[in-house]
Amino acid sequence: MNTIVVYAKLYDLNTDSWFDILDIRDSYADVCDVKVGIGRCGAYSNGVYHWLSADYTCIICFDFRSNKFRTIETPSTMDYGQIIEANNCIAYIVYSYHVADDTTNNWAEIWNLKQDGSWVKQCNIALPQACVNFIYPLPLISISTVMWKQ
């Protein structure tokens, strides 16, 4: 029977070398049960990199100061989301598309991650129907200013 070893490697620019983060299974069991969404962009803020799990149920975090992984639950159970950085804070944009009675309601919820790990809902944004499948947020100038690219 083959044993799967879960580990990570980091490259240190100062020493021009790679180093191992030991077997993650022992210390970070919650991370090992998560499937990472390959090709998904994440966001970096305050020494921590964040990216979404493949099923959008949690955010995987790697703290470069402590070289440790952890997970954070996503703030909502909507359709799917995206992580962005704004003003050195992590924001999570959750997209919701609903069709009922020949009416389509398309929304984006913007949530802020607080330092204690909890989420605060900032706002709902109605998305234009004509471009709902083709828009995504550009990096934010501030959490109150969102620019969308079509």
PDB file of C-alpha atoms in Angstrom:
ATOM      1  CA  MET A   1       0.000   0.000   0.000  1.00  0.00           C
ATOM      2  CA  ASN A   2       1.376   3.389  -0.996  1.00  0.00           C
ATOM      3  CA  THR A   3       1.551   6.190   1.522  1.00  0.00           C
ATOM      4  CA  ILE A   4       0.837   9.697   0.338  1.00  0.00           C
ATOM      5  CA  VAL A   5       3.108  12.308   1.862  1.00  0.00           C
ATOM      6  CA  VAL A   6       1.751  15.833   1.852  1.00  0.00           C
ATOM      7  CA  TYR A   7       4.388  18.538   2.043  1.00  0.00           C
ATOM      8  CA  ALA A   8       5.302  21.973   0.798  1.00  0.00           C
ATOM      9  CA  LYS A   9       8.556  23.563  -0.282  1.00  0.00           C
ATOM     10  CA  LEU A  10       9.456  27.221  -0.003  1.00  0.00           C
ATOM     11  CA  TYR A  11      12.142  29.105  -1.852  1.00  0.00           C
ATOM     12  CA  ASP A  12      14.159  31.624   0.171  1.00  0.00           C
ATOM     13  CA  LEU A  13      15.461  34.468  -1.991  1.00  0.00           C
ATOM     14  CA  ASN A  14      17.935  35.525   0.712  1.00  0.00           C
ATOM     15  CA  THR A  15      19.698  32.162   0.831  1.00  0.00           C
ATOM     16  CA  ASP A  16      18.931  31.139  -2.781  1.00  0.00           C
ATOM     17  CA  SER A  17      17.696  27.771  -1.566  1.00  0.00           C
ATOM     18  CA  TRP A  18      14.618  25.615  -1.063  1.00  0.00           C
ATOM     19  CA  PHE A  19      13.484  24.299   2.290  1.00  0.00           C
ATOM     20  CA  ASP A  20      10.812  21.801   3.257  1.00  0.00           C
ATOM     21  CA  ILE A  21       7.789  22.306   5.376  1.00  0.00           C
ATOM     22  CA  LEU A  22       7.566  18.909   7.017  1.00  0.00           C
ATOM     23  CA  ASP A  23       4.773  16.443   6.454  1.00  0.00           C
ATOM     24  CA  ILE A  24       1.680  18.625   6.627  1.00  0.00           C
ATOM     25  CA  ARG A  25      -0.627  15.742   7.588  1.00  0.00           C
ATOM     26  CA  ASP A  26       0.576  15.613  11.184  1.00  0.00           C
ATOM     27  CA  SER A  27       0.287  19.295  12.041  1.00  0.00           C
ATOM     28  CA  TYR A  28      -2.297  20.527   9.589  1.00  0.00           C
ATOM     29  CA  ALA A  29      -4.924  17.807   9.240  1.00  0.00           C
ATOM     30  CA  ASP A  30      -7.672  20.267   8.294  1.00  0.00           C
ATOM     31  CA  VAL A  31      -5.610  21.523   5.343  1.00  0.00           C
ATOM     32  CA  CYS A  32      -4.914  18.014   4.060  1.00  0.00           C
ATOM     33  CA  ASP A  33      -8.598  17.238   3.692  1.00  0.00           C
ATOM     34  CA  VAL A  34      -9.058  20.219   1.368  1.00  0.00           C
ATOM     35  CA  LYS A  35      -8.728  20.041  -2.397  1.00  0.00           C
ATOM     36  CA  VAL A  36      -6.959  23.122  -3.684  1.00  0.00           C
ATOM     37  CA  GLY A  37      -8.423  24.747  -6.767  1.00  0.00           C
ATOM     38  CA  ILE A  38      -5.609  24.473  -9.289  1.00  0.00           C
ATOM     39  CA  GLY A  39      -5.203  27.631 -11.336  1.00  0.00           C
ATOM     40  CA  ARG A  40      -7.236  29.753  -8.945  1.00  0.00           C
ATOM     41  CA  CYS A  41      -5.751  33.083  -8.088  1.00  0.00           C
ATOM     42  CA  GLY A  42      -5.394  33.994  -4.481  1.00  0.00           C
ATOM     43  CA  ALA A  43      -4.499  37.121  -2.585  1.00  0.00           C
ATOM     44  CA  TYR A  44      -1.611  38.153  -0.360  1.00  0.00           C
ATOM     45  CA  SER A  45      -2.039  40.421   2.656  1.00  0.00           C
ATOM     46  CA  ASN A  46       0.007  41.063   5.790  1.00  0.00           C
ATOM     47  CA  GLY A  47       2.366  38.125   5.341  1.00  0.00           C
ATOM     48  CA  VAL A  48      -0.363  35.570   4.589  1.00  0.00           C
ATOM     49  CA  TYR A  49      -1.328  34.110   1.206  1.00  0.00           C
ATOM     50  CA  HIS A  50      -4.978  33.048   0.798  1.00  0.00           C
ATOM     51  CA  TRP A  51      -6.571  30.866  -1.879  1.00  0.00           C
ATOM     52  CA  LEU A  52      -9.881  29.080  -2.334  1.00  0.00           C
ATOM     53  CA  SER A  53     -10.525  25.393  -1.968  1.00  0.00           C
ATOM     54  CA  ALA A  54     -11.790  23.595  -5.061  1.00  0.00           C
ATOM     55  CA  ASP A  55     -15.322  23.382  -3.655  1.00  0.00           C
ATOM     56  CA  TYR A  56     -15.410  26.996  -2.347  1.00  0.00           C
ATOM     57  CA  THR A  57     -16.107  25.830   1.231  1.00  0.00           C
ATOM     58  CA  CYS A  58     -12.945  27.230   2.770  1.00  0.00           C
ATOM     59  CA  ILE A  59      -9.937  29.437   2.227  1.00  0.00           C
ATOM     60  CA  ILE A  60      -6.488  27.944   2.662  1.00  0.00           C
ATOM     61  CA  CYS A  61      -3.982  30.301   4.259  1.00  0.00           C
ATOM     62  CA  PHE A  62      -0.211  30.110   4.431  1.00  0.00           C
ATOM     63  CA  ASP A  63       1.530  32.411   6.907  1.00  0.00           C
ATOM     64  CA  PHE A  64       5.042  33.207   5.670  1.00  0.00           C
ATOM     65  CA  ARG A  65       6.136  34.434   9.116  1.00  0.00           C
ATOM     66  CA  SER A  66       5.384  31.162  10.899  1.00  0.00           C
ATOM     67  CA  ASN A  67       5.511  28.868   7.828  1.00  0.00           C
ATOM     68  CA  LYS A  68       2.181  27.362   8.857  1.00  0.00           C
ATOM     69  CA  PHE A  69      -1.011  26.494   7.030  1.00  0.00           C
ATOM     70  CA  ARG A  70      -4.551  26.960   8.303  1.00  0.00           C
ATOM     71  CA  THR A  71      -8.048  27.142   6.876  1.00  0.00           C
ATOM     72  CA  ILE A  72     -10.866  29.671   7.226  1.00  0.00           C
ATOM     73  CA  GLU A  73     -14.481  28.933   6.383  1.00  0.00           C
ATOM     74  CA  THR A  74     -15.914  31.043   3.591  1.00  0.00           C
ATOM     75  CA  PRO A  75     -18.553  33.543   4.689  1.00  0.00           C
ATOM     76  CA  SER A  76     -21.382  32.319   2.511  1.00  0.00           C
ATOM     77  CA  THR A  77     -22.745  29.233   0.801  1.00  0.00           C
ATOM     78  CA  MET A  78     -23.595  30.982  -2.456  1.00  0.00           C
ATOM     79  CA  ASP A  79     -22.625  29.722  -5.910  1.00  0.00           C
ATOM     80  CA  TYR A  80     -18.929  30.579  -6.095  1.00  0.00           C
ATOM     81  CA  GLY A  81     -16.476  33.258  -5.075  1.00  0.00           C
ATOM     82  CA  GLN A  82     -13.189  34.997  -5.569  1.00  0.00           C
ATOM     83  CA  ILE A  83     -10.556  36.320  -3.168  1.00  0.00           C
ATOM     84  CA  ILE A  84      -9.043  39.763  -3.652  1.00  0.00           C
ATOM     85  CA  GLU A  85      -6.857  42.132  -1.639  1.00  0.00           C
ATOM     86  CA  ALA A  86      -7.873  45.707  -0.807  1.00  0.00           C
ATOM     87  CA  ASN A  87      -6.095  48.106   1.540  1.00  0.00           C
ATOM     88  CA  ASN A  88      -4.012  45.273   3.031  1.00  0.00           C
ATOM     89  CA  CYS A  89      -7.194  43.340   3.829  1.00  0.00           C
ATOM     90  CA  ILE A  90      -8.667  40.214   2.284  1.00  0.00           C
ATOM     91  CA  ALA A  91     -12.061  40.520   0.653  1.00  0.00           C
ATOM     92  CA  TYR A  92     -14.209  37.676  -0.649  1.00  0.00           C
ATOM     93  CA  ILE A  93     -16.609  38.324  -3.503  1.00  0.00           C
ATOM     94  CA  VAL A  94     -19.441  35.804  -3.682  1.00  0.00           C
ATOM     95  CA  TYR A  95     -21.420  35.591  -6.914  1.00  0.00           C
ATOM     96  CA  SER A  96     -25.058  34.549  -6.887  1.00  0.00           C
ATOM     97  CA  TYR A  97     -27.056  33.852 -10.049  1.00  0.00           C
ATOM     98  CA  HIS A  98     -30.748  32.992  -9.764  1.00  0.00           C
ATOM     99  CA  VAL A  99     -33.382  32.546 -12.443  1.00  0.00           C
ATOM    100  CA  ALA A 100     -37.054  32.503 -11.430  1.00  0.00           C
ATOM    101  CA  ASP A 101     -40.262  33.425 -13.253  1.00  0.00           C
ATOM    102  CA  ASP A 102     -38.397  34.668 -16.336  1.00  0.00           C
ATOM    103  CA  THR A 103     -36.432  37.062 -14.137  1.00  0.00           C
ATOM    104  CA  THR A 104     -32.735  36.778 -13.493  1.00  0.00           C
ATOM    105  CA  ASN A 105     -31.235  38.185 -10.310  1.00  0.00           C
ATOM    106  CA  ASN A 106     -27.460  38.419 -10.361  1.00  0.00           C
ATOM    107  CA  TRP A 107     -25.623  39.694  -7.326  1.00  0.00           C
ATOM    108  CA  ALA A 108     -22.143  39.951  -5.947  1.00  0.00           C
ATOM    109  CA  GLU A 109     -21.706  40.107  -2.190  1.00  0.00           C
ATOM    110  CA  ILE A 110     -18.505  41.663  -0.872  1.00  0.00           C
ATOM    111  CA  TRP A 111     -17.212  40.400   2.481  1.00  0.00           C
ATOM    112  CA  ASN A 112     -14.199  41.650   4.491  1.00  0.00           C
ATOM    113  CA  LEU A 113     -12.018  39.348   6.568  1.00  0.00           C
ATOM    114  CA  LYS A 114     -11.401  40.857  10.005  1.00  0.00           C
ATOM    115  CA  GLN A 115      -8.176  40.282  11.943  1.00  0.00           C
ATOM    116  CA  ASP A 116      -9.941  37.882  14.303  1.00  0.00           C
ATOM    117  CA  GLY A 117     -10.873  35.633  11.341  1.00  0.00           C
ATOM    118  CA  SER A 118     -14.542  36.589  11.181  1.00  0.00           C
ATOM    119  CA  TRP A 119     -16.281  38.009   8.110  1.00  0.00           C
ATOM    120  CA  VAL A 120     -18.230  41.259   7.773  1.00  0.00           C
ATOM    121  CA  LYS A 121     -20.570  41.728   4.822  1.00  0.00           C
ATOM    122  CA  GLN A 122     -19.830  45.073   3.164  1.00  0.00           C
ATOM    123  CA  CYS A 123     -22.469  45.262   0.448  1.00  0.00           C
ATOM    124  CA  ASN A 124     -24.489  43.652  -2.354  1.00  0.00           C
ATOM    125  CA  ILE A 125     -23.901  44.745  -5.930  1.00  0.00           C
ATOM    126  CA  ALA A 126     -26.454  44.090  -8.682  1.00  0.00           C
ATOM    127  CA  LEU A 127     -24.623  42.750 -11.724  1.00  0.00           C
ATOM    128  CA  PRO A 128     -25.707  43.752 -15.234  1.00  0.00           C
ATOM    129  CA  GLN A 129     -27.442  40.893 -17.036  1.00  0.00           C
ATOM    130  CA  ALA A 130     -25.687  41.471 -20.359  1.00  0.00           C
ATOM    131  CA  CYS A 131     -22.235  40.768 -18.997  1.00  0.00           C
ATOM    132  CA  VAL A 132     -22.843  38.565 -15.975  1.00  0.00           C
ATOM    133  CA  ASN A 133     -20.710  35.694 -17.293  1.00  0.00           C
ATOM    134  CA  PHE A 134     -17.869  37.888 -18.442  1.00  0.00           C
ATOM    135  CA  ILE A 135     -17.060  40.271 -15.622  1.00  0.00           C
ATOM    136  CA  TYR A 136     -14.589  40.065 -12.796  1.00  0.00           C
ATOM    137  CA  PRO A 137     -13.301  42.615 -10.317  1.00  0.00           C
ATOM    138  CA  LEU A 138     -10.031  44.389 -10.887  1.00  0.00           C
ATOM    139  CA  PRO A 139      -7.765  44.859  -7.873  1.00  0.00           C
ATOM    140  CA  LEU A 140      -9.475  47.261  -5.533  1.00  0.00           C
ATOM    141  CA  ILE A 141      -8.343  50.765  -4.787  1.00  0.00           C
ATOM    142  CA  SER A 142     -10.407  50.616  -1.623  1.00  0.00           C
ATOM    143  CA  ILE A 143     -13.100  48.307  -0.343  1.00  0.00           C
ATOM    144  CA  SER A 144     -15.695  50.936  -1.229  1.00  0.00           C
ATOM    145  CA  THR A 145     -14.538  51.257  -4.863  1.00  0.00           C
ATOM    146  CA  VAL A 146     -14.913  48.239  -7.117  1.00  0.00           C
ATOM    147  CA  MET A 147     -13.947  48.381 -10.788  1.00  0.00           C
ATOM    148  CA  TRP A 148     -15.268  45.593 -13.010  1.00  0.00           C
ATOM    149  CA  LYS A 149     -13.656  44.435 -16.242  1.00  0.00           C
ATOM    150  CA  GLN A 150     -15.768  42.919 -18.998  1.00  0.00           C
TER     151      GLN A 150
END
